[in-house]
């Protein structure tokens, strides 16, 4: 609906001129949102500047809701009449709805009262905006609508009994507020850029007219635009093209006034990180620009996602209840903990040491105990002592809660005291973004304290939950100055004026938008009221009007869509049919040379290019190499990986997770099998044992293995879980021993024993799982696997898993077979290669496998191929060969720990890994 009854419609230029010429307060302007208010304020400021003024009174321009709140605020200080009802904040309303819903015992809910409260409040606001609040409960609706009617009645009664009024009903007070003698009103009120006027807004405007205020409307400026429709390969390419196009328009403007360029991304909230990366690479390829940024994303992130606020929430939670170790780790390492700079390196080393013994969950008391135990450990295993950190944690622990329940204000003060005891926000100076985040954090603490208006007392858990929810609901983006390129969400762009505008994502399945009726209000009632989201017809009409407003928002407009998204074909929205199509080349969106841009940004423009090889490290000094057979596996996967892990000693931090991971489960099974065969020695002893004796032997081995794991990793394998793991180990071992019992006679000569290895002049040591001497003569090298391995990892010039080939070469000419012993449930058996058939069950001869496109003719040829491949890899490693050369393009990098060192493009890693689709093999 439009304001058809308005007595005056102002042209945009006339509105700006009036606001720049009239005294402040004579004309008030209301807008649908803050962004439009800011845009109009900037236009008025430009008009003042054009007239040579250096200062002026601010124009009275406010979003609709803020203008109503100001009327109420003025009435509160009017002593000529009784004060108006207390106006609740959005936080008060949400908590009030949550209380009303939690008291409804009529039906169970799968969704928590907090989540329902947000949706119920939205329904309540929608009903009042469209004048259907009186019909709530009287229209037949679904179960959700019936439940909402009961909550609404309870909320209405609570507000009435306590003298409250909420924002959705504030419009009903406007006639009384305007009639007060002490409430100052403007001579004129202008509704600017309202595409839809709800019945509640029309009621307010009519009340203003009745109070003698001249009501007018004004629309944003409209351009006779050149509109083109572009189709891009994919949504990602669409974003890249829009970013390049925006940069080209910015550069074409030269040194004059920066143009106002808009890029609309309908699903910006969901794709924010991708959009930020794409635009950063186009506008700042060498890193964040100094000074004012070139582009700005209108939607920020949840305040809880900023490191300073994440630390504050985590510390408060850690002080009260167990948290995941990763959360506790962030607290220990955070720069926002007191004295963090002074103990920076010590705390990093402490964290790394704790990961070897910390439980997966810990509260503050448990964390302090683990720290003390780690610092008191024996030589070679103790963690560094961080005395300043100890003091901070002790100070936090010494604070006592105000009680089991307390007022919200008391909890807010207690949480602030905890943070102060921890030295928050740290000893280093905060940057601008952190200062702003700190300010918003203090606002959230204040909002928690203000909840006492609705809730008398609450528990610590409830207080923490409300505080965290405030931080999650607060969308925050640090202010960094005006940027010429604005990246906007869908509704934020409506009504704004630009010099150039590109709207992305206009596919037929996204635009027009599908109807989204509110589930808590009867759909038929919503349709009768004309709510746009309630019916396909109303939604189509609204989106058609928005599309045409985009088409007139700038002299140059591009409307685009992708063609394919994850192999799903996309088509253009039917609302684009009115405008001509164009090719990407016509849009003048050139690609930019990232290296050239980086050099220009750094002030280094080369007159001639020089190439320098930077892939060879100093040669390895003579002596044994540390790292075992993994050295050659890493060298084969990527030479830089081997250099980083085995020369630089870089390693990923241990992960502290509940229970055991695949690697630890594999280690346990190795320990069990080694202990069993140390007791048995050979197959004859195995065959001589009856079932009860064997079960007892295996059970004891499983018990010893679990006890050892529990000692090394406290808290990860306790009680019932330890017993279940012992049973699993015993079952897996017995299943495998049944296979060994059926083999021809053999004896086990090595079991988890060290083996000296030499390859390509490089000497190192390995630990062979098992080596059997066969009755027919010769040796069989066996490696236990709990995954699903394959012999293809042994073959080729760059074998993925050269461990068993190295063991076979080290054992000498007596080796007759090499095999995995697969202990995965349901897949027990040998998998490998042998000199001849029948040496191991299911293991065939070598000539049945390919490598490098040809067949191995014999066992001896296979051994020679292994010798050459391992010698070449070892020689490369010893010579310092450290080029970034992943074997399977970037699929090899997917689970590599060193991407930050080699600077492989993370997105290329993901893309190539998806394309490769190679099976992952277990590595132990």
XYZ file of N, CA, C and O in Angstrom, residues 606-740:
540
model
N 58.774 -2.756 -10.168
C 60.028 -3.207 -10.782
C 60.159 -2.720 -12.217
O 59.200 -2.637 -12.968
N 61.377 -2.369 -12.575
C 61.652 -2.014 -13.966
C 61.948 -3.252 -14.790
O 61.801 -3.245 -16.002
N 62.393 -4.315 -14.150
C 62.644 -5.582 -14.844
C 62.352 -6.720 -13.876
O 62.615 -6.610 -12.683
N 61.812 -7.780 -14.434
C 61.465 -8.927 -13.588
C 62.676 -9.834 -13.442
O 63.424 -10.063 -14.375
N 62.839 -10.360 -12.246
C 63.878 -11.341 -11.984
C 63.255 -12.560 -11.341
O 62.387 -12.437 -10.468
N 63.684 -13.734 -11.772
C 63.204 -14.968 -11.181
C 64.259 -15.516 -10.232
O 65.469 -15.456 -10.520
N 63.795 -16.051 -9.120
C 64.718 -16.634 -8.152
C 64.144 -17.940 -7.636
O 63.001 -17.979 -7.180
N 64.927 -18.990 -7.735
C 64.519 -20.283 -7.203
C 64.626 -20.257 -5.679
O 65.654 -19.896 -5.123
N 63.551 -20.636 -5.033
C 63.545 -20.625 -3.576
C 62.922 -21.925 -3.069
O 61.977 -21.914 -2.298
N 63.469 -23.028 -3.552
C 62.864 -24.313 -3.208
C 63.868 -25.308 -2.650
O 63.513 -26.445 -2.389
N 65.108 -24.898 -2.479
C 66.139 -25.817 -1.989
C 66.689 -25.287 -0.677
O 67.210 -24.167 -0.612
N 66.584 -26.092 0.356
C 67.108 -25.743 1.671
C 68.554 -26.221 1.784
O 69.027 -26.987 0.939
N 69.257 -25.807 2.823
C 70.610 -26.348 3.029
C 70.585 -27.867 3.125
O 69.638 -28.452 3.668
N 71.601 -28.499 2.591
C 71.655 -29.963 2.620
C 71.721 -30.456 4.055
O 72.204 -29.771 4.957
N 71.185 -31.651 4.260
C 71.158 -32.263 5.581
C 72.575 -32.647 5.984
O 73.332 -33.230 5.195
N 72.939 -32.329 7.219
C 74.255 -32.724 7.702
C 74.334 -34.236 7.832
O 73.324 -34.918 8.015
N 75.531 -34.754 7.781
C 75.724 -36.198 7.867
C 75.199 -36.718 9.194
O 75.272 -36.054 10.225
N 74.669 -37.934 9.174
C 74.138 -38.549 10.378
C 72.743 -39.064 10.160
O 72.156 -38.923 9.084
N 72.222 -39.652 11.191
C 70.892 -40.243 11.092
C 69.825 -39.155 11.039
O 69.940 -38.116 11.685
N 68.781 -39.395 10.257
C 67.653 -38.471 10.153
C 66.589 -38.854 11.168
O 66.324 -40.037 11.396
N 65.974 -37.857 11.758
C 64.908 -38.098 12.718
C 63.567 -38.020 12.008
O 63.325 -37.090 11.253
N 62.721 -39.013 12.273
C 61.391 -39.007 11.665
C 60.966 -40.341 11.126
O 59.791 -40.534 10.796
N 61.890 -41.300 11.022
C 61.534 -42.628 10.570
C 61.056 -42.653 9.138
O 61.367 -41.768 8.325
N 60.276 -43.681 8.824
C 59.833 -43.860 7.444
C 58.886 -42.765 6.991
O 58.663 -42.585 5.795
N 58.296 -42.001 7.944
C 57.401 -40.907 7.569
C 58.129 -39.846 6.758
O 57.496 -39.098 6.007
N 59.465 -39.783 6.887
C 60.225 -38.806 6.096
C 59.975 -39.019 4.615
O 59.669 -38.069 3.870
N 60.091 -40.263 4.163
C 59.942 -40.526 2.737
C 58.482 -40.456 2.310
O 58.184 -40.074 1.172
N 57.557 -40.828 3.191
C 56.136 -40.679 2.862
C 55.793 -39.214 2.638
O 55.083 -38.858 1.689
N 56.313 -38.342 3.493
C 56.062 -36.915 3.335
C 56.780 -36.354 2.110
O 56.230 -35.505 1.398
N 57.992 -36.811 1.860
C 58.720 -36.340 0.688
C 57.992 -36.713 -0.588
O 57.955 -35.937 -1.550
N 57.378 -37.896 -0.598
C 56.616 -38.322 -1.769
C 55.343 -37.502 -1.925
O 54.963 -37.128 -3.030
N 54.666 -37.216 -0.810
C 53.417 -36.447 -0.875
C 53.683 -35.021 -1.316
O 52.987 -34.472 -2.173
N 54.710 -34.394 -0.732
C 55.096 -33.031 -1.092
C 56.430 -32.744 -0.428
O 56.534 -32.812 0.800
N 57.475 -32.414 -1.173
C 58.779 -32.161 -0.558
C 58.741 -31.094 0.528
O 59.456 -31.199 1.523
N 57.904 -30.077 0.351
C 57.858 -29.046 1.386
C 57.293 -29.601 2.685
O 57.697 -29.175 3.772
N 56.353 -30.519 2.598
C 55.812 -31.115 3.813
C 56.918 -31.824 4.590
O 57.001 -31.699 5.820
N 57.752 -32.572 3.895
C 58.854 -33.272 4.565
C 59.823 -32.276 5.183
O 60.296 -32.469 6.316
N 60.119 -31.209 4.466
C 61.032 -30.193 4.994
C 60.447 -29.537 6.247
O 61.145 -29.371 7.256
N 59.172 -29.168 6.194
C 58.546 -28.486 7.330
C 58.482 -29.390 8.557
O 58.784 -28.968 9.678
N 58.095 -30.634 8.337
C 57.884 -31.531 9.486
C 59.197 -32.062 10.052
O 59.359 -32.117 11.278
N 60.135 -32.428 9.186
C 61.308 -33.158 9.660
C 62.579 -32.310 9.718
O 63.540 -32.725 10.360
N 62.593 -31.151 9.064
C 63.750 -30.267 9.169
C 63.418 -29.072 10.080
O 64.212 -28.719 10.952
N 62.260 -28.462 9.859
C 61.863 -27.338 10.698
C 61.252 -27.784 12.022
O 61.045 -26.968 12.914
N 60.918 -29.069 12.138
C 60.262 -29.625 13.328
C 58.906 -28.966 13.582
O 58.478 -28.820 14.722
N 58.246 -28.547 12.533
C 56.898 -27.996 12.674
C 55.919 -29.139 12.879
O 56.045 -30.208 12.276
N 54.964 -28.932 13.730
C 53.954 -29.965 13.959
C 52.674 -29.323 14.428
O 52.679 -28.248 15.040
N 51.581 -29.972 14.123
C 50.279 -29.469 14.546
C 50.086 -29.743 16.031
O 50.651 -30.691 16.587
N 49.309 -28.910 16.685
C 48.990 -29.145 18.084
C 48.131 -30.393 18.222
O 47.276 -30.672 17.372
N 48.361 -31.141 19.301
C 47.519 -32.306 19.564
C 46.085 -31.853 19.794
O 45.831 -30.797 20.384
N 45.150 -32.666 19.341
C 43.737 -32.382 19.581
C 43.288 -33.127 20.825
O 43.582 -34.313 20.991
N 42.585 -32.434 21.690
C 42.043 -33.045 22.904
C 40.552 -33.234 22.674
O 39.791 -32.271 22.644
N 40.157 -34.488 22.500
C 38.765 -34.791 22.175
C 38.250 -35.889 23.095
O 39.042 -36.697 23.613
N 36.945 -35.947 23.297
C 36.391 -37.024 24.114
C 36.666 -38.384 23.480
O 36.615 -38.543 22.254
N 36.990 -39.377 24.308
C 37.216 -40.719 23.792
C 38.513 -40.820 23.025
O 39.421 -40.007 23.171
N 38.593 -41.834 22.184
C 39.805 -42.115 21.424
C 39.551 -41.907 19.939
O 38.473 -42.228 19.435
N 40.559 -41.414 19.257
C 40.485 -41.280 17.818
C 40.967 -42.544 17.135
O 41.463 -43.476 17.780
N 40.847 -42.618 15.808
C 41.297 -43.803 15.062
C 42.759 -44.137 15.303
O 43.127 -45.304 15.402
N 43.617 -43.123 15.410
C 45.038 -43.385 15.612
C 45.285 -44.060 16.943
O 46.047 -45.029 17.041
N 44.630 -43.548 18.011
C 44.831 -44.153 19.332
C 44.250 -45.555 19.398
O 44.824 -46.443 20.041
N 43.133 -45.785 18.751
C 42.570 -47.142 18.726
C 43.518 -48.094 18.001
O 43.680 -49.253 18.398
N 44.145 -47.600 16.931
C 45.121 -48.424 16.241
C 46.328 -48.729 17.110
O 46.835 -49.862 17.129
N 46.797 -47.737 17.869
C 47.923 -47.961 18.772
C 47.589 -49.020 19.814
O 48.431 -49.870 20.144
N 46.378 -48.967 20.349
C 45.980 -49.961 21.346
C 46.034 -51.364 20.772
O 46.510 -52.304 21.423
N 45.539 -51.533 19.557
C 45.529 -52.860 18.955
C 46.951 -53.343 18.676
O 47.265 -54.529 18.827
N 47.827 -52.432 18.276
C 49.240 -52.782 18.105
C 49.828 -53.292 19.420
O 50.557 -54.297 19.453
N 49.545 -52.587 20.527
C 50.068 -52.997 21.827
C 49.561 -54.374 22.221
O 50.306 -55.210 22.756
N 48.278 -54.631 21.963
C 47.702 -55.936 22.311
C 48.370 -57.046 21.516
O 48.796 -58.071 22.074
N 48.487 -56.866 20.200
C 49.059 -57.918 19.368
C 50.527 -58.161 19.704
O 51.003 -59.315 19.717
N 51.274 -57.092 19.998
C 52.684 -57.260 20.357
C 52.813 -58.049 21.653
O 53.665 -58.953 21.776
N 51.988 -57.752 22.648
C 52.074 -58.456 23.934
C 51.677 -59.922 23.786
O 52.296 -60.816 24.375
N 50.650 -60.174 22.971
C 50.217 -61.558 22.766
C 51.328 -62.371 22.122
O 51.655 -63.488 22.566
N 51.977 -61.831 21.094
C 52.991 -62.616 20.391
C 54.309 -62.685 21.148
O 55.102 -63.619 20.936
N 54.526 -61.755 22.040
C 55.686 -61.921 22.909
C 55.475 -63.114 23.844
O 56.442 -63.796 24.215
N 54.235 -63.346 24.222
C 53.928 -64.494 25.083
C 53.922 -65.798 24.291
O 54.385 -66.836 24.781
N 53.407 -65.750 23.055
C 53.271 -66.984 22.269
C 54.579 -67.362 21.573
O 55.024 -68.508 21.633
N 55.180 -66.454 20.867
C 56.422 -66.725 20.157
C 56.234 -67.303 18.782
O 56.832 -66.839 17.814
N 55.430 -68.357 18.642
C 55.234 -68.967 17.334
C 53.846 -69.563 17.241
O 53.084 -69.605 18.216
N 53.549 -70.056 16.055
C 52.211 -70.588 15.826
C 51.967 -71.879 16.596
O 50.834 -72.192 16.957
N 53.022 -72.630 16.860
C 52.838 -73.874 17.609
C 52.261 -73.591 18.982
O 51.372 -74.319 19.464
N 52.759 -72.538 19.647
C 52.218 -72.185 20.957
C 50.768 -71.736 20.845
O 49.937 -72.026 21.711
N 50.450 -71.028 19.768
C 49.068 -70.614 19.543
C 48.167 -71.815 19.358
O 47.079 -71.904 19.952
N 48.622 -72.779 18.544
C 47.802 -73.960 18.285
C 47.607 -74.806 19.530
O 46.586 -75.499 19.675
N 48.570 -74.770 20.456
C 48.489 -75.602 21.656
C 47.533 -75.050 22.692
O 47.149 -75.747 23.636
N 47.148 -73.804 22.601
C 46.269 -73.173 23.594
C 44.815 -73.526 23.332
O 44.357 -73.513 22.185
N 44.077 -73.807 24.416
C 42.646 -73.974 24.244
C 41.987 -72.590 24.274
O 42.634 -71.575 24.540
N 40.706 -72.543 24.010
C 40.001 -71.265 23.868
C 40.061 -70.444 25.138
O 40.277 -69.222 25.098
N 39.885 -71.092 26.301
C 39.880 -70.354 27.560
C 41.236 -69.738 27.835
O 41.337 -68.579 28.284
N 42.310 -70.486 27.583
C 43.649 -69.959 27.811
C 43.935 -68.768 26.903
O 44.510 -67.754 27.332
N 43.547 -68.894 25.630
C 43.800 -67.808 24.685
C 43.006 -66.561 25.053
O 43.511 -65.438 25.000
N 41.754 -66.751 25.452
C 40.935 -65.615 25.860
C 41.530 -64.910 27.065
O 41.528 -63.672 27.149
N 42.064 -65.685 28.005
C 42.684 -65.074 29.184
C 43.921 -64.291 28.806
O 44.165 -63.178 29.310
N 44.732 -64.856 27.899
C 45.943 -64.163 27.453
C 45.598 -62.854 26.758
O 46.200 -61.799 27.028
N 44.629 -62.917 25.868
C 44.238 -61.723 25.115
C 43.601 -60.690 26.034
O 43.869 -59.478 25.910
N 42.764 -61.130 26.972
C 42.126 -60.192 27.898
C 43.159 -59.462 28.738
O 43.044 -58.251 28.990
N 44.203 -60.184 29.171
C 45.254 -59.536 29.962
C 46.015 -58.526 29.115
O 46.345 -57.424 29.586
N 46.303 -58.871 27.866
C 46.991 -57.935 26.982
C 46.158 -56.680 26.751
O 46.685 -55.561 26.722
N 44.843 -56.858 26.586
C 43.960 -55.703 26.391
C 43.913 -54.835 27.644
O 43.906 -53.601 27.559
N 43.893 -55.466 28.808
C 43.882 -54.703 30.063
C 45.144 -53.866 30.207
O 45.091 -52.685 30.560
N 46.296 -54.458 29.925
C 47.558 -53.741 30.043
C 47.614 -52.580 29.045
O 48.070 -51.477 29.375
N 47.141 -52.802 27.824
C 47.164 -51.742 26.800
C 46.286 -50.572 27.205
O 46.680 -49.402 27.074
N 45.085 -50.861 27.706
C 44.180 -49.792 28.121
C 44.750 -49.033 29.308
O 44.654 -47.797 29.389
N 45.362 -49.751 30.248
C 45.963 -49.087 31.407
C 47.068 -48.131 30.971
O 47.207 -47.026 31.510
N 47.857 -48.545 30.007
C 48.919 -47.681 29.506
C 48.347 -46.440 28.838
O 48.844 -45.325 29.043
N 47.292 -46.611 28.037
C 46.673 -45.465 27.365
C 46.050 -44.515 28.392
O 46.138 -43.292 28.242
N 45.445 -45.075 29.441
C 44.843 -44.220 30.469
C 45.895 -43.400 31.190
O 45.651 -42.250 31.561
N 47.065 -43.986 31.390
C 48.133 -43.257 32.066
C 48.655 -42.122 31.199
O 49.001 -41.046 31.712
N 48.703 -42.339 29.893
C 49.228 -41.317 28.990
C 48.196 -40.242 28.672
O 48.557 -39.096 28.387
N 46.916 -40.609 28.711
C 45.843 -39.657 28.369
C 44.763 -39.700 29.441
O 43.699 -40.307 29.250
N 44.994 -39.076 30.593
C 44.008 -39.113 31.681
C 42.670 -38.542 31.247
O 42.603 -37.542 30.531
N 41.616 -39.190 31.723
C 40.269 -38.680 31.493
C 39.649 -39.053 30.171
O 38.488 -38.757 29.926
N 40.398 -39.709 29.281
C 39.846 -39.999 27.963
C 39.355 -41.437 27.833
O 38.722 -41.781 26.843
N 39.681 -42.270 28.797
C 39.286 -43.669 28.713
C 39.068 -44.170 30.132
O 39.948 -44.755 30.739
N 37.877 -43.903 30.646
C 37.594 -44.217 32.039
C 36.335 -45.058 32.169
O 35.484 -45.080 31.278
N 36.235 -45.769 33.323
C 35.018 -46.472 33.704
C 34.501 -47.430 32.652
O 35.214 -48.278 32.120
N 33.227 -47.269 32.346
C 32.555 -48.173 31.417
C 33.181 -48.122 30.027
O 33.266 -49.143 29.330
N 33.632 -46.942 29.620
C 34.247 -46.829 28.290
C 35.544 -47.631 28.211
O 35.849 -48.233 27.186
N 36.303 -47.651 29.313
C 37.528 -48.446 29.337
C 37.207 -49.932 29.209
O 37.885 -50.675 28.487
N 36.163 -50.378 29.904
C 35.776 -51.798 29.830
C 35.308 -52.161 28.422
O 35.640 -53.229 27.897
N 34.539 -51.264 27.812
C 34.072 -51.527 26.450
C 35.244 -51.578 25.472
O 35.266 -52.414 24.551
N 36.238 -50.720 25.678
C 37.391 -50.725 24.791
C 38.198 -52.006 24.963
O 38.692 -52.577 23.975
N 38.333 -52.485 26.202
C 39.027 -53.751 26.426
C 38.312 -54.892 25.705
O 38.947 -55.756 25.080
N 36.992 -54.892 25.764
C 36.225 -55.945 25.094
C 36.404 -55.856 23.585
O 36.536 -56.877 22.901
N 36.416 -54.629 23.051
C 36.613 -54.460 21.603
C 37.980 -54.962 21.176
O 38.117 -55.666 20.164
N 38.997 -54.613 21.923
C 40.346 -55.047 21.597
C 40.475 -56.564 21.649
O 41.069 -57.186 20.751
N 39.920 -57.164 22.690
C 40.011 -58.618 22.826
C 39.288 -59.314 21.683
O 39.785 -60.304 21.118
N 38.123 -58.777 21.305
C 37.363 -59.388 20.217
C 38.123 -59.300 18.901
O 38.218 -60.288 18.155
N 38.697 -58.122 18.603
C 39.440 -57.952 17.351
C 40.677 -58.851 17.325
O 41.000 -59.459 16.289
N 41.377 -58.945 18.452
C 42.575 -59.779 18.501
C 42.245 -61.251 18.311
O 42.957 -61.980 17.594
N 41.183 -61.719 18.943
C 40.803 -63.129 18.815
C 40.400 -63.458 17.384
O 40.719 -64.534 16.861
N 39.708 -62.538 16.720
C 39.331 -62.777 15.327
C 40.586 -62.913 14.461
O 40.641 -63.767 13.563
N 41.584 -62.061 14.732
C 42.791 -62.158 13.919
C 43.582 -63.419 14.240
O 44.121 -64.079 13.346
N 43.651 -63.777 15.499
C 44.401 -64.969 15.887
C 43.793 -66.233 15.286
O 44.497 -67.221 15.042
N 42.507 -66.198 15.018
C 41.881 -67.343 14.344
C 42.439 -67.492 12.931
O 42.613 -68.615 12.427
N 42.751 -66.364 12.272
C 43.377 -66.424 10.948
C 44.804 -66.959 11.066
O 45.229 -67.818 10.282
N 45.555 -66.454 12.032
C 46.929 -66.931 12.218
C 46.964 -68.416 12.564
O 47.884 -69.142 12.168
